[in-house]
C-alpha cells in the first residue's frame, strides 16, 4: 500500500519501520517540525514535508500518529485536502469518529506498546487493535494490520479507551515508579541496575500468576512498622510520601 505518515514521533518512527519492513510504500512523512520529518523520512527513504498543503493526495492510507490535542484539527485540514484513501489514527483514547463527516473511509490502528525512537521493537508480537467505519475501511485496515502484527483484534472506541487506561497503569505509572526508585538509589550512591533482576522477575511472574496473586511486600499484610518507617524516609518529599501511603493502602484493601 502507498502510505503517508502524519507525525514523526516515537510511535510513527517504529510504525514506519514496520511498514517498510512489510514492503509497503511509505511515500511521505509530515511533521510540524521539518527536522523531525526529515529525520524519519531519511530513515524510511521517502519525502518529508512540514506543510499540510504539500501532503501527497494520491496515497491509499493516511496514518495520523500525533498528540491527541492536535488530532481533530489536523484531521480536518488533511481530509479537506486529500479526498481519497483511508484515514486512520493510532491514539488509544481518541474515538474513531474524529474523522466522521470529514472523509468517506476511516478507522483506527492502535498498537498497544510503549515506543522509543532509540529502541527497535518486534512489531509482529504487538497486540494491535483496529476499528473501521465501513467494509472498505475494514478490508484495508485489517489487511494492513495483519502485515505488521500477528495479533490483530477489532475493538470499538468505547472499549479501547479502557484498554488505554489499563496500559497507563501497567506501563506509564509503573515506569514512573522505576524513576522514583532510581532517584532514591542515586541519592545514596546505589546504581539502578541492582533493581533489574527484581524488575525482570516481577514481570516474569505475571506470565504465570495473576497480578493479584503475584503481589508481595509489606503493604499486602499492612506491616505498619515497615510502612511507617519507610514513609518517614520520604518526609523530605511530601508528594512521594503521600503516594507511598496511598499505594500501600490500596494494596492492603485489594487483599483484604
Short mmCIF file of C-alpha atoms in Angstrom, two decimals:
data_model
loop_
_atom_site.label_atom_id
_atom_site.label_comp_id
_atom_site.label_asym_id
_atom_site.label_seq_id
_atom_site.Cartn_x
_atom_site.Cartn_y
_atom_site.Cartn_z
CA UNK A 1 0.00 0.00 0.00
CA UNK A 2 1.03 3.59 -0.60
CA UNK A 3 1.11 5.28 2.80
CA UNK A 4 1.62 8.80 4.17
CA UNK A 5 2.65 9.14 7.81
CA UNK A 6 1.36 12.18 9.67
CA UNK A 7 3.70 12.56 12.63
CA UNK A 8 7.31 11.64 13.30
CA UNK A 9 7.34 10.76 16.99
CA UNK A 10 8.05 7.53 18.84
CA UNK A 11 5.09 5.55 17.53
CA UNK A 12 5.32 6.90 13.98
CA UNK A 13 9.02 6.05 13.85
CA UNK A 14 8.51 2.43 14.89
CA UNK A 15 5.37 2.00 12.81
CA UNK A 16 7.07 3.46 9.75
CA UNK A 17 9.92 0.98 10.06
CA UNK A 18 7.47 -1.91 10.43
CA UNK A 19 5.51 -0.81 7.38
CA UNK A 20 8.66 -0.57 5.25
CA UNK A 21 9.78 -3.98 6.52
CA UNK A 22 6.40 -5.33 5.40
CA UNK A 23 7.18 -3.88 1.95
CA UNK A 24 4.62 -1.09 1.99
CA UNK A 25 5.46 2.12 0.13
CA UNK A 26 5.77 4.79 2.81
CA UNK A 27 5.99 7.67 0.38
CA UNK A 28 5.95 10.71 2.68
CA UNK A 29 6.35 11.85 6.28
CA UNK A 30 4.70 15.01 7.59
CA UNK A 31 5.61 16.75 10.84
CA UNK A 32 5.13 20.31 12.05
CA UNK A 33 8.91 20.40 12.51
CA UNK A 34 10.86 19.88 9.30
CA UNK A 35 13.85 18.47 11.15
CA UNK A 36 11.71 15.72 12.68
CA UNK A 37 10.04 14.96 9.36
CA UNK A 38 13.40 14.77 7.62
CA UNK A 39 14.95 12.50 10.25
CA UNK A 40 12.21 9.90 9.88
CA UNK A 41 11.88 10.33 6.12
CA UNK A 42 15.61 9.73 5.70
CA UNK A 43 15.29 6.52 7.71
CA UNK A 44 12.37 5.38 5.56
CA UNK A 45 13.89 6.69 2.31
CA UNK A 46 10.95 8.88 1.41
CA UNK A 47 9.86 12.50 1.06
CA UNK A 48 9.50 14.88 4.02
CA UNK A 49 7.28 17.92 4.49
CA UNK A 50 6.11 20.26 7.24
CA UNK A 51 3.38 21.81 5.08
CA UNK A 52 -0.06 20.16 5.01
CA UNK A 53 -0.65 21.81 1.64
CA UNK A 54 2.24 19.73 0.28
CA UNK A 55 0.96 16.36 1.50
CA UNK A 56 0.51 13.91 -1.35
CA UNK A 57 -3.12 13.44 -2.32
CA UNK A 58 -2.85 10.03 -4.00
CA UNK A 59 -1.98 7.70 -1.08
CA UNK A 60 -4.00 4.60 -0.21
CA UNK A 61 -3.71 5.20 3.53
CA UNK A 62 -3.05 8.24 5.73
CA UNK A 63 -1.93 7.37 9.26
CA UNK A 64 -2.11 10.11 11.89
CA UNK A 65 0.28 9.48 14.79
CA UNK A 66 0.16 12.82 16.56
CA UNK A 67 -0.77 14.10 20.01
CA UNK A 68 -4.44 13.80 20.91
CA UNK A 69 -4.95 17.55 21.33
CA UNK A 70 -3.97 18.20 17.70
CA UNK A 71 -5.78 15.25 16.13
CA UNK A 72 -9.13 16.84 15.29
CA UNK A 73 -7.65 19.96 13.74
CA UNK A 74 -5.06 18.11 11.66
CA UNK A 75 -7.65 15.55 10.57
CA UNK A 76 -9.94 18.33 9.36
CA UNK A 77 -7.17 20.07 7.43
CA UNK A 78 -5.84 16.84 5.96
CA UNK A 79 -9.21 15.42 4.89
CA UNK A 80 -10.16 18.72 3.30
CA UNK A 81 -7.11 18.48 1.06
CA UNK A 82 -6.94 14.71 0.45
CA UNK A 83 -10.29 13.22 -0.53
CA UNK A 84 -9.15 9.72 -1.46
CA UNK A 85 -7.75 6.91 0.65
CA UNK A 86 -8.43 5.51 4.09
CA UNK A 87 -7.68 7.75 7.07
CA UNK A 88 -6.79 6.31 10.44
CA UNK A 89 -5.26 7.38 13.72
CA UNK A 90 -3.18 5.47 16.25
CA UNK A 91 -4.44 7.02 19.51
CA UNK A 92 -5.62 4.87 22.40
CA UNK A 93 -8.04 7.37 23.93
CA UNK A 94 -9.46 9.18 20.89
CA UNK A 95 -12.67 7.97 19.20
CA UNK A 96 -12.77 6.83 15.61
CA UNK A 97 -15.41 9.50 14.95
CA UNK A 98 -12.84 12.31 14.85
CA UNK A 99 -13.00 11.58 11.10
CA UNK A 100 -16.80 11.48 10.87
CA UNK A 101 -18.14 13.90 8.29
CA UNK A 102 -14.64 14.67 7.04
CA UNK A 103 -13.98 11.70 4.79
CA UNK A 104 -15.63 8.54 3.50
CA UNK A 105 -13.42 5.70 4.79
CA UNK A 106 -11.69 5.83 8.16
CA UNK A 107 -10.74 3.97 11.29
CA UNK A 108 -8.14 3.25 13.97
CA UNK A 109 -4.94 1.21 14.20
CA UNK A 110 -3.76 1.17 17.83
CA UNK A 111 -0.60 -0.84 18.58
CA UNK A 112 -0.58 -1.30 22.35
CA UNK A 113 3.09 -0.94 23.21
CA UNK A 114 5.49 1.61 24.64
CA UNK A 115 7.73 3.10 21.95
CA UNK A 116 11.02 4.98 21.92
CA UNK A 117 12.85 6.16 18.82
CA UNK A 118 16.11 4.66 20.05
CA UNK A 119 14.76 1.14 20.60
CA UNK A 120 13.78 -1.35 17.90
CA UNK A 121 10.68 -3.43 18.63
CA UNK A 122 9.31 -6.62 17.12
CA UNK A 123 6.03 -5.33 15.74
CA UNK A 124 4.85 -8.85 14.87
CA UNK A 125 4.10 -9.65 18.55
CA UNK A 126 2.46 -6.33 19.45
CA UNK A 127 -1.30 -6.60 20.11
CA UNK A 128 -2.82 -4.27 17.53
CA UNK A 129 -6.40 -3.08 17.89
CA UNK A 130 -8.38 -1.90 14.88
CA UNK A 131 -11.67 -0.17 14.19
CA UNK A 132 -13.35 0.82 10.93
CA UNK A 133 -16.42 2.68 9.75
CA UNK A 134 -17.35 0.54 6.72
CA UNK A 135 -16.50 -2.62 4.80
CA UNK A 136 -13.96 -0.91 2.58
CA UNK A 137 -12.09 0.56 5.55
CA UNK A 138 -12.24 -2.82 7.29
CA UNK A 139 -10.60 -4.59 4.36
CA UNK A 140 -7.82 -2.02 4.12
CA UNK A 141 -7.11 -1.60 7.84
CA UNK A 142 -7.39 -5.31 8.69
CA UNK A 143 -5.18 -6.21 5.75
CA UNK A 144 -2.62 -3.56 6.69
CA UNK A 145 -2.58 -4.57 10.36
CA UNK A 146 -2.01 -8.23 9.56
CA UNK A 147 1.08 -7.39 7.51
CA UNK A 148 2.83 -5.95 10.57
CA UNK A 149 1.33 -7.86 13.52
CA UNK A 150 0.30 -11.44 14.22
CA UNK A 151 -2.09 -10.26 16.94
CA UNK A 152 -4.87 -8.13 15.46
CA UNK A 153 -8.14 -7.53 17.30
CA UNK A 154 -11.24 -5.46 16.39
CA UNK A 155 -12.14 -3.14 19.27
CA UNK A 156 -14.67 -0.31 19.47
CA UNK A 157 -13.70 3.17 20.66
CA UNK A 158 -15.78 2.81 23.83
CA UNK A 159 -13.72 -0.22 24.90
CA UNK A 160 -10.37 0.99 23.56
CA UNK A 161 -10.32 3.91 25.99
CA UNK A 162 -10.40 1.41 28.87
CA UNK A 163 -7.64 -0.60 27.21
CA UNK A 164 -5.56 2.57 27.06
CA UNK A 165 -6.36 3.39 30.69
CA UNK A 166 -5.18 -0.08 31.69
CA UNK A 167 -1.99 0.41 29.68
CA UNK A 168 -1.28 3.66 31.53
CA UNK A 169 -1.48 1.78 34.83
CA UNK A 170 0.60 -1.16 33.61
CA UNK A 171 3.27 0.84 31.80
CA UNK A 172 3.41 4.60 32.40
CA UNK A 173 2.70 4.54 36.13
CA UNK A 174 4.99 1.55 36.65
CA UNK A 175 7.81 3.31 34.78
CA UNK A 176 7.27 6.38 36.95
CA UNK A 177 7.83 4.12 39.96
CA UNK A 178 11.10 2.98 38.35
CA UNK A 179 12.06 6.65 38.05
CA UNK A 180 11.31 7.26 41.73
CA UNK A 181 13.31 4.18 42.66
CA UNK A 182 16.21 5.43 40.55
CA UNK A 183 16.16 8.85 42.25
CA UNK A 184 16.19 7.30 45.74
CA UNK A 185 19.06 4.99 44.82
CA UNK A 186 21.06 7.74 43.12
CA UNK A 187 20.82 9.96 46.19
CA UNK A 188 22.63 7.25 48.14
CA UNK A 189 25.18 6.25 45.52
CA UNK A 190 23.50 2.98 44.55
CA UNK A 191 23.23 2.12 40.83
CA UNK A 192 19.75 1.49 39.44
CA UNK A 193 20.85 -1.71 37.71
CA UNK A 194 20.75 -3.55 41.05
CA UNK A 195 16.95 -3.38 40.59
CA UNK A 196 16.90 -5.07 37.19
CA UNK A 197 16.75 -8.70 38.42
CA UNK A 198 13.85 -7.72 40.70
CA UNK A 199 12.06 -5.87 37.91
CA UNK A 200 12.57 -8.76 35.48
CA UNK A 201 11.26 -11.38 37.93
CA UNK A 202 8.25 -9.23 38.79
CA UNK A 203 7.40 -9.04 35.07
CA UNK A 204 8.02 -12.75 34.52
CA UNK A 205 5.73 -13.75 37.37
CA UNK A 206 2.62 -12.26 35.79
CA UNK A 207 3.11 -14.57 32.80
CA UNK A 208 2.10 -17.46 35.07
CA UNK A 209 0.34 -15.78 38.01
CA UNK A 210 -2.39 -13.18 38.08
CA UNK A 211 -1.10 -9.76 39.19
CA UNK A 212 -3.28 -10.10 42.28
CA UNK A 213 -1.66 -13.41 43.26
CA UNK A 214 1.84 -12.14 42.44
CA UNK A 215 1.64 -9.22 44.89
CA UNK A 216 4.19 -9.24 47.72
CA UNK A 217 5.67 -6.70 50.14
CA UNK A 218 4.82 -5.02 53.44
CA UNK A 219 1.61 -3.39 52.19
CA UNK A 220 -0.17 -6.67 51.43
CA UNK A 221 -0.02 -7.63 55.13
CA UNK A 222 -0.09 -3.96 56.20
CA UNK A 223 3.11 -4.19 58.24
CA UNK A 224 2.73 -0.81 59.93
CA UNK A 225 6.24 -0.78 61.39
CA UNK A 226 7.83 -1.07 57.93
CA UNK A 227 5.30 1.20 56.24
CA UNK A 228 5.66 3.97 58.81
CA UNK A 229 9.46 3.73 58.81
CA UNK A 230 9.65 3.91 55.03
CA UNK A 231 7.15 6.77 54.89
CA UNK A 232 9.35 8.64 57.36
CA UNK A 233 12.31 8.24 54.99
CA UNK A 234 10.26 10.20 52.45
CA UNK A 235 9.49 13.11 54.79
CA UNK A 236 11.57 15.49 52.68
CA UNK A 237 9.26 14.81 49.74
CA UNK A 238 5.60 15.09 50.81
CA UNK A 239 4.48 14.17 47.28
CA UNK A 240 6.33 10.85 47.35
CA UNK A 241 5.32 10.18 50.95
CA UNK A 242 1.64 10.67 50.10
CA UNK A 243 2.00 8.48 47.02
CA UNK A 244 3.72 5.73 49.04
CA UNK A 245 0.96 5.75 51.67
CA UNK A 246 -1.84 5.81 49.09
CA UNK A 247 -0.39 2.87 47.18
CA UNK A 248 0.23 0.93 50.39
CA UNK A 249 -3.37 1.46 51.48
CA UNK A 250 -4.67 0.49 48.03
CA UNK A 251 -2.64 -2.75 48.02
CA UNK A 252 -3.82 -3.65 51.52
CA UNK A 253 -7.51 -3.02 50.71
CA UNK A 254 -7.23 -5.04 47.49
CA UNK A 255 -6.07 -8.06 49.52
CA UNK A 256 -8.43 -7.90 52.48
#
